[in-house]
mmCIF file of C-alpha atoms and ligand atoms in Angstrom:
data_model
loop_
_atom_site.group_PDB
_atom_site.id
_atom_site.type_symbol
_atom_site.label_atom_id
_atom_site.label_comp_id
_atom_site.label_asym_id
_atom_site.label_seq_id
_atom_site.Cartn_x
_atom_site.Cartn_y
_atom_site.Cartn_z
ATOM 1 C CA MET A 533 25.303 -5.190 7.974
ATOM 2 C CA ARG A 534 26.979 -1.890 8.716
ATOM 3 C CA SER A 535 27.448 0.095 11.859
ATOM 4 C CA PRO A 536 24.861 0.416 14.594
ATOM 5 C CA VAL A 537 22.675 3.472 14.523
ATOM 6 C CA THR A 538 21.224 5.491 17.366
ATOM 7 C CA ARG A 539 17.817 7.092 17.410
ATOM 8 C CA ALA A 540 19.545 10.361 16.657
ATOM 9 C CA GLY A 541 21.505 8.758 13.840
ATOM 10 C CA ARG A 542 24.900 9.067 15.551
ATOM 11 C CA LEU A 543 27.306 6.205 15.750
ATOM 12 C CA VAL A 544 27.770 4.857 19.236
ATOM 13 C CA PRO A 545 30.170 2.465 20.879
ATOM 14 C CA VAL A 546 29.215 -1.138 20.378
ATOM 15 C CA LEU A 547 28.318 -2.855 23.602
ATOM 16 C CA ALA A 548 30.341 -5.801 24.765
ATOM 17 C CA ALA A 549 27.256 -7.696 25.868
ATOM 18 C CA GLY A 550 23.532 -7.190 25.960
ATOM 19 C CA LEU A 551 21.488 -5.846 23.145
ATOM 20 C CA LEU A 552 20.367 -2.446 24.137
ATOM 21 C CA LEU A 553 20.795 0.519 26.363
ATOM 22 C CA GLY A 554 18.339 3.297 26.899
ATOM 23 C CA ALA A 555 14.628 3.442 26.339
ATOM 24 C CA CYS A 556 12.099 4.448 23.787
ATOM 25 C CA ALA A 557 11.341 8.149 23.931
ATOM 26 C CA GLY A 558 8.066 9.827 22.941
ATOM 27 C CA ALA A 559 7.601 11.199 19.428
ATOM 28 C CA GLY A 560 9.432 14.477 18.924
ATOM 29 C CA ASP A 561 11.593 13.931 21.997
ATOM 30 C CA PRO A 562 15.124 12.954 21.017
ATOM 31 C CA GLY A 563 15.385 11.182 24.399
ATOM 32 C CA PRO A 564 18.266 9.002 25.413
ATOM 33 C CA ALA A 565 20.089 7.419 22.508
ATOM 34 C CA LEU A 566 19.258 3.784 21.911
ATOM 35 C CA THR A 567 22.306 1.792 21.096
ATOM 36 C CA VAL A 568 22.488 -1.672 19.660
ATOM 37 C CA ASP A 569 25.123 -4.273 19.541
ATOM 38 C CA ASP A 570 26.280 -4.843 15.984
ATOM 39 C CA ASP A 571 25.901 -8.563 16.598
ATOM 40 C CA ALA A 572 22.265 -8.277 17.668
ATOM 41 C CA ARG A 573 19.689 -9.854 15.360
ATOM 42 C CA LEU A 574 15.905 -9.612 15.298
ATOM 43 C CA ARG A 575 15.361 -13.360 15.276
ATOM 44 C CA THR A 576 17.540 -13.988 18.320
ATOM 45 C CA ALA A 577 16.084 -11.008 20.175
ATOM 46 C CA ALA A 578 12.527 -12.312 19.725
ATOM 47 C CA PRO A 579 10.807 -14.096 22.601
ATOM 48 C CA ASP A 580 10.443 -17.889 22.289
ATOM 49 C CA GLY A 581 7.598 -18.792 19.984
ATOM 50 C CA PHE A 582 7.383 -15.341 18.449
ATOM 51 C CA ALA A 583 8.093 -15.329 14.701
ATOM 52 C CA ILE A 584 9.728 -12.260 13.221
ATOM 53 C CA GLY A 585 9.498 -12.424 9.456
ATOM 54 C CA SER A 586 10.350 -10.898 6.126
ATOM 55 C CA SER A 587 8.866 -10.986 2.674
ATOM 56 C CA VAL A 588 11.165 -12.631 0.138
ATOM 57 C CA ALA A 589 11.585 -10.311 -2.816
ATOM 58 C CA GLY A 590 10.724 -11.688 -6.241
ATOM 59 C CA GLY A 591 8.166 -11.120 -8.985
ATOM 60 C CA GLY A 592 5.725 -8.199 -9.040
ATOM 61 C CA HIS A 593 7.388 -4.795 -8.907
ATOM 62 C CA ASN A 594 10.831 -6.432 -8.744
ATOM 63 C CA VAL A 595 10.389 -7.411 -12.363
ATOM 64 C CA ALA A 596 9.106 -3.962 -13.336
ATOM 65 C CA ALA A 597 12.038 -2.345 -11.509
ATOM 66 C CA GLY A 598 14.434 -4.266 -13.691
ATOM 67 C CA TRP A 599 16.929 -5.185 -10.987
ATOM 68 C CA PRO A 600 18.287 -8.743 -10.922
ATOM 69 C CA ASP A 601 16.132 -11.101 -8.854
ATOM 70 C CA PRO A 602 17.142 -10.214 -5.261
ATOM 71 C CA PHE A 603 16.612 -13.686 -3.809
ATOM 72 C CA THR A 604 18.798 -15.516 -6.291
ATOM 73 C CA ASP A 605 21.227 -12.718 -7.142
ATOM 74 C CA ASP A 606 22.033 -10.739 -3.991
ATOM 75 C CA GLU A 607 24.163 -12.573 -1.428
ATOM 76 C CA ASP A 608 23.843 -9.747 1.123
ATOM 77 C CA TYR A 609 20.096 -9.994 0.838
ATOM 78 C CA ARG A 610 20.164 -13.746 1.415
ATOM 79 C CA ALA A 611 22.417 -13.172 4.425
ATOM 80 C CA PHE A 612 19.906 -10.668 5.777
ATOM 81 C CA LEU A 613 17.096 -13.208 5.421
ATOM 82 C CA THR A 614 19.132 -15.988 6.998
ATOM 83 C CA GLU A 615 20.380 -14.036 9.961
ATOM 84 C CA GLU A 616 17.618 -11.643 10.859
ATOM 85 C CA VAL A 617 14.286 -13.431 10.554
ATOM 86 C CA SER A 618 12.601 -16.674 11.564
ATOM 87 C CA SER A 619 9.679 -16.544 9.120
ATOM 88 C CA LEU A 620 9.551 -16.000 5.351
ATOM 89 C CA THR A 621 6.694 -14.972 3.080
ATOM 90 C CA PRO A 622 7.197 -15.181 -0.694
ATOM 91 C CA GLU A 623 6.351 -11.640 -1.846
ATOM 92 C CA ASN A 624 4.741 -12.732 -5.130
ATOM 93 C CA GLN A 625 5.927 -16.262 -5.822
ATOM 94 C CA LEU A 626 2.738 -17.954 -4.583
ATOM 95 C CA LYS A 627 0.286 -15.609 -6.280
ATOM 96 C CA TRP A 628 -1.721 -16.878 -9.242
ATOM 97 C CA GLU A 629 0.048 -14.466 -11.598
ATOM 98 C CA PHE A 630 3.407 -16.020 -10.753
ATOM 99 C CA LEU A 631 2.411 -19.661 -10.181
ATOM 100 C CA ARG A 632 0.040 -20.143 -13.073
ATOM 101 C CA PRO A 633 1.526 -19.267 -16.469
ATOM 102 C CA SER A 634 -1.448 -21.014 -18.103
ATOM 103 C CA GLN A 635 -4.591 -22.874 -17.162
ATOM 104 C CA ASP A 636 -2.819 -26.233 -17.287
ATOM 105 C CA GLU A 637 0.456 -25.247 -15.674
ATOM 106 C CA TYR A 638 1.918 -24.692 -12.243
ATOM 107 C CA ASP A 639 5.383 -23.169 -11.967
ATOM 108 C CA PHE A 640 6.670 -23.891 -8.482
ATOM 109 C CA ALA A 641 10.307 -22.936 -9.081
ATOM 110 C CA GLY A 642 10.108 -19.640 -7.166
ATOM 111 C CA SER A 643 8.119 -20.902 -4.185
ATOM 112 C CA ASP A 644 10.051 -24.177 -3.930
ATOM 113 C CA ALA A 645 13.288 -22.199 -3.646
ATOM 114 C CA VAL A 646 11.906 -20.102 -0.785
ATOM 115 C CA VAL A 647 10.520 -23.108 1.098
ATOM 116 C CA GLU A 648 13.807 -24.971 0.706
ATOM 117 C CA PHE A 649 15.785 -21.941 1.888
ATOM 118 C CA ALA A 650 13.525 -21.655 4.946
ATOM 119 C CA GLN A 651 14.090 -25.293 5.828
ATOM 120 C CA GLU A 652 17.834 -24.894 5.554
ATOM 121 C CA ASN A 653 17.674 -21.923 7.908
ATOM 122 C CA GLY A 654 15.210 -23.228 10.476
ATOM 123 C CA GLN A 655 12.493 -20.804 9.416
ATOM 124 C CA VAL A 656 8.743 -21.130 9.058
ATOM 125 C CA VAL A 657 6.893 -19.999 5.936
ATOM 126 C CA ARG A 658 3.691 -17.992 5.488
ATOM 127 C CA GLY A 659 1.870 -18.789 2.250
ATOM 128 C CA HIS A 660 0.407 -15.788 0.431
ATOM 129 C CA THR A 661 -2.203 -16.045 -1.141
ATOM 130 C CA LEU A 662 -4.927 -18.234 -2.717
ATOM 131 C CA LEU A 663 -8.072 -16.180 -3.276
ATOM 132 C CA TRP A 664 -7.532 -12.518 -4.196
ATOM 133 C CA HIS A 665 -8.880 -9.942 -6.644
ATOM 134 C CA SER A 666 -5.405 -8.779 -7.676
ATOM 135 C CA GLN A 667 -2.411 -10.270 -9.503
ATOM 136 C CA ASN A 668 -4.455 -12.895 -11.278
ATOM 137 C CA PRO A 669 -3.293 -13.940 -14.756
ATOM 138 C CA ALA A 670 -5.076 -12.511 -17.795
ATOM 139 C CA TRP A 671 -6.067 -16.027 -18.919
ATOM 140 C CA LEU A 672 -8.075 -16.305 -15.686
ATOM 141 C CA GLU A 673 -9.538 -12.789 -15.481
ATOM 142 C CA GLU A 674 -10.346 -12.593 -19.186
ATOM 143 C CA GLY A 675 -11.240 -16.228 -19.763
ATOM 144 C CA ASP A 676 -14.844 -17.060 -20.463
ATOM 145 C CA PHE A 677 -15.340 -19.712 -17.801
ATOM 146 C CA SER A 678 -18.610 -21.066 -16.471
ATOM 147 C CA ALA A 679 -19.209 -20.936 -12.715
ATOM 148 C CA ASP A 680 -18.571 -24.686 -12.494
ATOM 149 C CA GLU A 681 -15.276 -24.381 -14.337
ATOM 150 C CA LEU A 682 -14.144 -21.495 -12.179
ATOM 151 C CA ARG A 683 -15.029 -23.299 -8.980
ATOM 152 C CA GLY A 684 -13.210 -26.404 -10.215
ATOM 153 C CA MET A 685 -10.147 -24.316 -11.059
ATOM 154 C CA LEU A 686 -10.036 -22.647 -7.663
ATOM 155 C CA ARG A 687 -10.475 -25.996 -5.936
ATOM 156 C CA ASP A 688 -7.704 -27.549 -7.989
ATOM 157 C CA HIS A 689 -5.454 -24.559 -7.311
ATOM 158 C CA VAL A 690 -5.989 -24.592 -3.545
ATOM 159 C CA MET A 691 -5.659 -28.386 -3.244
ATOM 160 C CA THR A 692 -2.574 -28.520 -5.453
ATOM 161 C CA VAL A 693 -0.693 -25.596 -3.932
ATOM 162 C CA VAL A 694 -1.532 -26.184 -0.273
ATOM 163 C CA GLY A 695 -1.094 -29.927 -0.781
ATOM 164 C CA ARG A 696 2.362 -29.509 -2.286
ATOM 165 C CA TYR A 697 3.588 -27.688 0.803
ATOM 166 C CA ALA A 698 1.637 -29.642 3.426
ATOM 167 C CA GLY A 699 3.701 -29.687 6.609
ATOM 168 C CA GLN A 700 6.047 -27.058 5.170
ATOM 169 C CA ILE A 701 3.936 -23.911 5.168
ATOM 170 C CA GLU A 702 2.762 -23.061 8.650
ATOM 171 C CA GLN A 703 0.264 -20.283 7.922
ATOM 172 C CA TRP A 704 -1.721 -19.578 4.760
ATOM 173 C CA ASP A 705 -3.406 -16.320 3.777
ATOM 174 C CA VAL A 706 -6.247 -18.262 2.180
ATOM 175 C CA ALA A 707 -8.304 -15.151 1.405
ATOM 176 C CA ASN A 708 -6.765 -11.732 0.840
ATOM 177 C CA GLU A 709 -8.477 -8.334 0.765
ATOM 178 C CA VAL A 710 -12.035 -9.612 0.250
ATOM 179 C CA ILE A 711 -13.543 -6.489 1.881
ATOM 180 C CA ASP A 712 -13.116 -2.891 0.690
ATOM 181 C CA ASP A 713 -12.382 0.197 2.796
ATOM 182 C CA ASP A 714 -16.100 0.901 3.303
ATOM 183 C CA GLY A 715 -16.617 -2.517 4.803
ATOM 184 C CA ASN A 716 -18.293 -4.142 1.778
ATOM 185 C CA LEU A 717 -17.371 -7.490 0.244
ATOM 186 C CA ARG A 718 -15.595 -7.027 -3.094
ATOM 187 C CA LEU A 719 -18.536 -8.462 -5.020
ATOM 188 C CA GLU A 720 -17.388 -7.107 -8.386
ATOM 189 C CA GLU A 721 -13.606 -6.889 -8.215
ATOM 190 C CA ASN A 722 -12.962 -10.420 -6.978
ATOM 191 C CA ILE A 723 -13.664 -12.794 -9.860
ATOM 192 C CA PHE A 724 -14.381 -15.747 -7.582
ATOM 193 C CA ILE A 725 -16.806 -13.876 -5.335
ATOM 194 C CA ARG A 726 -18.450 -12.216 -8.338
ATOM 195 C CA GLU A 727 -19.021 -15.445 -10.240
ATOM 196 C CA LEU A 728 -19.498 -17.888 -7.373
ATOM 197 C CA GLY A 729 -20.932 -15.811 -4.516
ATOM 198 C CA PRO A 730 -19.474 -15.011 -1.093
ATOM 199 C CA GLU A 731 -19.802 -18.683 -0.021
ATOM 200 C CA ILE A 732 -16.684 -19.380 -2.052
ATOM 201 C CA ILE A 733 -14.622 -17.818 0.755
ATOM 202 C CA GLY A 734 -15.666 -20.539 3.204
ATOM 203 C CA GLU A 735 -15.206 -23.226 0.550
ATOM 204 C CA ALA A 736 -11.632 -22.133 -0.096
ATOM 205 C CA PHE A 737 -10.874 -22.552 3.617
ATOM 206 C CA HIS A 738 -12.411 -26.041 3.581
ATOM 207 C CA TRP A 739 -10.256 -27.072 0.611
ATOM 208 C CA ALA A 740 -7.115 -25.651 2.187
ATOM 209 C CA HIS A 741 -7.878 -27.507 5.417
ATOM 210 C CA GLU A 742 -8.421 -30.744 3.497
ATOM 211 C CA ALA A 743 -5.075 -30.293 1.730
ATOM 212 C CA ASP A 744 -3.154 -29.546 4.940
ATOM 213 C CA PRO A 745 -5.073 -30.068 8.195
ATOM 214 C CA ASP A 746 -2.120 -28.726 10.204
ATOM 215 C CA ALA A 747 -1.729 -25.372 8.453
ATOM 216 C CA ALA A 748 -3.173 -22.320 10.205
ATOM 217 C CA LEU A 749 -5.587 -20.656 7.804
ATOM 218 C CA PHE A 750 -5.881 -16.854 7.765
ATOM 219 C CA ILE A 751 -7.990 -14.129 6.243
ATOM 220 C CA ASN A 752 -5.791 -11.077 5.587
ATOM 221 C CA ASP A 753 -6.195 -7.379 4.746
ATOM 222 C CA TYR A 754 -4.854 -3.808 5.021
ATOM 223 C CA ASN A 755 -6.416 -0.810 6.787
ATOM 224 C CA VAL A 756 -7.681 -3.123 9.501
ATOM 225 C CA GLU A 757 -5.121 -2.088 12.108
ATOM 226 C CA TRP A 758 -7.698 0.119 13.840
ATOM 227 C CA ILE A 759 -11.364 -0.210 14.769
ATOM 228 C CA GLY A 760 -13.502 1.111 11.920
ATOM 229 C CA PRO A 761 -15.934 0.044 9.177
ATOM 230 C CA LYS A 762 -13.459 -2.305 7.520
ATOM 231 C CA SER A 763 -12.223 -4.122 10.621
ATOM 232 C CA ASP A 764 -15.830 -4.171 11.925
ATOM 233 C CA ALA A 765 -16.867 -5.933 8.718
ATOM 234 C CA TYR A 766 -14.132 -8.535 9.268
ATOM 235 C CA TYR A 767 -15.200 -8.918 12.866
ATOM 236 C CA GLU A 768 -18.690 -9.831 11.587
ATOM 237 C CA LEU A 769 -17.460 -11.969 8.698
ATOM 238 C CA VAL A 770 -15.125 -14.158 10.739
ATOM 239 C CA GLN A 771 -17.869 -14.769 13.292
ATOM 240 C CA GLU A 772 -20.192 -15.856 10.490
ATOM 241 C CA LEU A 773 -17.527 -18.129 9.055
ATOM 242 C CA LEU A 774 -16.830 -19.661 12.467
ATOM 243 C CA ALA A 775 -20.567 -20.153 13.098
ATOM 244 C CA ASP A 776 -20.791 -21.946 9.734
ATOM 245 C CA GLY A 777 -18.015 -24.325 10.733
ATOM 246 C CA VAL A 778 -15.427 -22.863 8.357
ATOM 247 C CA PRO A 779 -11.894 -23.863 9.436
ATOM 248 C CA ILE A 780 -10.524 -20.357 9.824
ATOM 249 C CA ASP A 781 -7.728 -19.999 12.350
ATOM 250 C CA GLY A 782 -6.463 -16.470 12.074
ATOM 251 C CA PHE A 783 -6.821 -12.845 11.134
ATOM 252 C CA GLY A 784 -3.904 -11.302 9.267
ATOM 253 C CA ILE A 785 -3.343 -7.586 9.603
ATOM 254 C CA GLN A 786 -1.056 -6.386 6.845
ATOM 255 C CA GLY A 787 0.301 -3.312 8.634
ATOM 256 C CA HIS A 788 0.983 -0.995 5.694
ATOM 257 C CA LEU A 789 1.117 2.360 7.474
ATOM 258 C CA SER A 790 2.176 5.845 6.386
ATOM 259 C CA THR A 791 3.421 8.577 8.709
ATOM 260 C CA GLN A 792 1.167 11.044 6.885
ATOM 261 C CA TYR A 793 -1.751 9.501 8.823
ATOM 262 C CA PRO A 794 -2.032 9.270 12.604
ATOM 263 C CA PHE A 795 -0.800 6.073 14.230
ATOM 264 C CA PRO A 796 -3.768 3.787 14.998
ATOM 265 C CA GLY A 797 -3.740 4.142 18.780
ATOM 266 C CA ASP A 798 -6.492 1.553 19.221
ATOM 267 C CA MET A 799 -4.571 -1.226 17.488
ATOM 268 C CA THR A 800 -4.112 -3.298 20.649
ATOM 269 C CA ASP A 801 -7.840 -3.053 21.436
ATOM 270 C CA ASN A 802 -8.624 -4.108 17.890
ATOM 271 C CA LEU A 803 -6.304 -7.119 18.103
ATOM 272 C CA ARG A 804 -7.815 -8.091 21.447
ATOM 273 C CA ARG A 805 -11.362 -8.278 20.139
ATOM 274 C CA PHE A 806 -10.263 -10.702 17.406
ATOM 275 C CA ALA A 807 -8.173 -12.694 19.881
ATOM 276 C CA ASP A 808 -11.312 -12.981 22.022
ATOM 277 C CA LEU A 809 -12.876 -14.911 19.136
ATOM 278 C CA ASP A 810 -10.136 -17.504 19.673
ATOM 279 C CA LEU A 811 -8.343 -16.503 16.500
ATOM 280 C CA GLN A 812 -4.615 -16.349 15.961
ATOM 281 C CA LEU A 813 -3.331 -12.961 14.844
ATOM 282 C CA ALA A 814 -0.401 -12.018 12.660
ATOM 283 C CA ILE A 815 1.002 -8.750 11.394
ATOM 284 C CA THR A 816 1.711 -9.978 7.906
ATOM 285 C CA GLU A 817 3.199 -7.131 5.825
ATOM 286 C CA ALA A 818 4.487 -4.370 8.080
ATOM 287 C CA ASP A 819 6.017 -1.277 6.512
ATOM 288 C CA VAL A 820 5.780 2.444 7.253
ATOM 289 C CA ARG A 821 5.916 4.852 4.318
ATOM 290 C CA ILE A 822 7.303 8.369 4.492
ATOM 291 C CA VAL A 823 6.326 11.311 2.268
ATOM 292 C CA LEU A 824 9.760 12.167 0.956
ATOM 293 C CA PRO A 825 11.092 15.739 0.817
ATOM 294 C CA ALA A 826 12.033 17.226 -2.557
ATOM 295 C CA ASP A 827 15.546 15.793 -2.405
ATOM 296 C CA GLY A 828 14.112 12.314 -1.932
ATOM 297 C CA VAL A 829 15.916 11.744 1.365
ATOM 298 C CA ALA A 830 13.922 11.225 4.570
ATOM 299 C CA THR A 831 14.904 13.582 7.391
ATOM 300 C CA GLU A 832 16.101 12.434 10.826
ATOM 301 C CA GLU A 833 12.786 13.552 12.326
ATOM 302 C CA GLN A 834 10.893 11.507 9.761
ATOM 303 C CA LEU A 835 12.976 8.431 10.451
ATOM 304 C CA ASP A 836 12.387 8.829 14.181
ATOM 305 C CA GLU A 837 8.664 9.184 13.643
ATOM 306 C CA GLN A 838 8.679 6.111 11.415
ATOM 307 C CA ALA A 839 10.513 4.217 14.148
ATOM 308 C CA GLU A 840 7.717 5.085 16.586
ATOM 309 C CA TYR A 841 5.124 3.671 14.176
ATOM 310 C CA TYR A 842 7.025 0.422 13.772
ATOM 311 C CA ARG A 843 7.465 0.213 17.511
ATOM 312 C CA GLY A 844 3.772 0.878 18.052
ATOM 313 C CA MET A 845 2.756 -1.901 15.669
ATOM 314 C CA LEU A 846 5.133 -4.442 17.134
ATOM 315 C CA ASP A 847 4.232 -3.493 20.706
ATOM 316 C CA ALA A 848 0.517 -3.902 19.874
ATOM 317 C CA CYS A 849 1.213 -7.416 18.600
ATOM 318 C CA LEU A 850 3.478 -8.312 21.515
ATOM 319 C CA ALA A 851 0.805 -7.134 23.961
ATOM 320 C CA VAL A 852 -1.679 -9.755 22.740
ATOM 321 C CA ASP A 853 -0.745 -13.412 23.296
ATOM 322 C CA ALA A 854 -2.589 -14.556 20.176
ATOM 323 C CA CYS A 855 -0.347 -12.366 18.020
ATOM 324 C CA ALA A 856 2.811 -14.408 17.584
ATOM 325 C CA SER A 857 3.996 -13.496 14.087
ATOM 326 C CA PHE A 858 5.210 -10.141 12.766
ATOM 327 C CA THR A 859 6.416 -9.945 9.160
ATOM 328 C CA LEU A 860 8.267 -7.027 7.588
ATOM 329 C CA TRP A 861 7.355 -6.319 3.947
ATOM 330 C CA SER A 862 10.444 -5.314 1.961
ATOM 331 C CA PRO A 863 12.570 -4.531 5.022
ATOM 332 C CA LEU A 864 15.331 -3.296 2.702
ATOM 333 C CA ASP A 865 14.439 0.108 1.257
ATOM 334 C CA ALA A 866 16.369 -0.855 -1.852
ATOM 335 C CA TYR A 867 13.800 -3.490 -2.862
ATOM 336 C CA SER A 868 10.599 -1.962 -1.506
ATOM 337 C CA TRP A 869 7.357 -1.969 -3.469
ATOM 338 C CA VAL A 870 6.363 1.407 -1.972
ATOM 339 C CA PRO A 871 7.938 3.832 -4.491
ATOM 340 C CA TYR A 872 6.250 1.850 -7.264
ATOM 341 C CA PHE A 873 2.779 2.080 -5.760
ATOM 342 C CA PHE A 874 2.646 5.287 -3.693
ATOM 343 C CA GLU A 875 3.740 8.390 -5.537
ATOM 344 C CA GLY A 876 6.058 10.611 -3.506
ATOM 345 C CA GLU A 877 6.397 8.100 -0.682
ATOM 346 C CA GLY A 878 9.289 5.782 0.127
ATOM 347 C CA ALA A 879 11.937 4.805 2.674
ATOM 348 C CA ALA A 880 9.361 2.433 4.187
ATOM 349 C CA GLY A 881 11.664 -0.319 5.418
ATOM 350 C CA VAL A 882 13.957 -0.755 8.396
ATOM 351 C CA LEU A 883 17.284 -0.889 6.538
ATOM 352 C CA ASP A 884 18.372 1.995 4.330
ATOM 353 C CA ASP A 885 19.737 1.943 0.790
ATOM 354 C CA ASP A 886 23.166 0.987 2.175
ATOM 355 C CA VAL A 887 21.567 -1.819 4.180
ATOM 356 C CA ALA A 888 22.389 0.107 7.372
ATOM 357 C CA ARG A 889 20.031 -0.122 10.338
ATOM 358 C CA LYS A 890 17.521 2.718 10.560
ATOM 359 C CA PRO A 891 16.009 3.963 13.835
ATOM 360 C CA ALA A 892 13.038 1.714 13.027
ATOM 361 C CA TYR A 893 15.258 -1.362 13.156
ATOM 362 C CA VAL A 894 16.611 -0.269 16.532
ATOM 363 C CA GLU A 895 13.091 0.184 17.902
ATOM 364 C CA LEU A 896 12.040 -3.282 16.710
ATOM 365 C CA LEU A 897 15.072 -4.813 18.361
ATOM 366 C CA SER A 898 14.335 -2.885 21.540
ATOM 367 C CA ALA A 899 10.680 -4.009 21.570
ATOM 368 C CA LEU A 900 11.629 -7.668 21.067
ATOM 369 C CA ASP A 901 14.308 -7.459 23.698
ATOM 370 C CA ALA A 902 11.928 -5.901 26.203
ATOM 371 C CA ALA A 903 9.306 -8.567 25.512
ATOM 372 C CA ARG A 904 11.805 -11.395 25.950
ATOM 373 C CA ARG A 905 12.926 -10.320 29.412
HETATM 374 C C1 XIL B 633 2.843 -6.336 -3.434
HETATM 375 C C2 XIL B 633 4.261 -6.763 -3.765
HETATM 376 O O1 XIL B 633 5.123 -6.301 -2.743
HETATM 377 C C3 XIL B 633 4.703 -6.205 -5.113
HETATM 378 O O2 XIL B 633 5.922 -6.786 -5.502
HETATM 379 C C4 XIL B 633 3.650 -6.469 -6.184
HETATM 380 O O3 XIL B 633 4.051 -5.821 -7.381
HETATM 381 C C5 XIL B 633 2.285 -5.999 -5.735
HETATM 382 O O4 XIL B 633 1.964 -6.611 -4.490
HETATM 383 N N1 XIL B 633 -1.005 -6.315 -0.081
HETATM 384 C C6 XIL B 633 -0.656 -7.623 -0.328
HETATM 385 C C7 XIL B 633 0.631 -7.923 -0.984
HETATM 386 O O5 XIL B 633 -1.384 -8.547 0.086
HETATM 387 O O6 XIL B 633 0.576 -9.104 -1.753
HETATM 388 C C8 XIL B 633 1.114 -6.766 -1.823
HETATM 389 O O7 XIL B 633 2.419 -7.072 -2.310
HETATM 390 C C9 XIL B 633 1.102 -5.480 -1.036
HETATM 391 C C10 XIL B 633 -0.291 -5.172 -0.543
#
């Protein structure tokens, strides 16, 4: 970890004690400089019982990018994970594509390593994910399976994977992205829903609950930070699932934002209505993308604006008791998925390419510190 950074990007004296000075200023207002102690860490700044998390890089775009596996290869990265966060989510290592090289095989090497690392470091783990339309192996998507076979395979997968980590994975994203942006179930894209009907969602939760009765079971998606057709559809769906006796415990809000769109000012209200259904809430994959200028380097103003978005998301979660977990997705810009999926956008994390703290990191620390006091 390098030197502390102020909101204005200047270096400031390190404080002898206490995390922070100054306050959060409004967007566009440089305001008083926030300063952080170099020794401050997100996980120690967090209030008791509040998990601050990170994805654990591996698989997916990391393979396409061609860099050595960050989790096994990069000691600084492992130090970041150890010191800064209290919750870990394997970025790809629990997805079908990674876990299931063939119909008869499970490859737990990647996920075992993350779970073991978490135990060594006193961290909880979020499991991601069991039923999704994306990152499924070709043998599954292109196989010619009957409905019975497919249902049997999903059941075996959920029971085997959740069962293996029973007592070790605290929260599971059982179902991921089952509704599209218009608020409709992905009846075509999701192979399980297409072939087995929407009831398979509830069944997957039942199997996961059977395999680990203590795990908190979540349904998870993006573009549900605000109140709109998609989050409304989830609001209906989770009530139906609950009414049907499905063991669903939580709603996961991914939190993939971009500063090219307005900040969702009604996020707290949205979280509250789900909390009122007695659900747990988690921000599961927070990052804030920036449309990069021609030279590819985000400006100070952009980094300050990004910091406000991060702050807004974390504050929304902290404002609602049921929201007790906030996970950063690729907090290191160097390993982020964003440049690989969003053309022209990047710098979405809270630590820059030199692993130095960005204004966003300072705002997160400030929000946690304020909530703890
Ligand atoms: C992303 C990973 O970060 C990439 O490595 C991978 O190539 C694609 O998936 N919503 C999710 C996550 O639920 O699993 C996605 O993760 C990002 C969007």
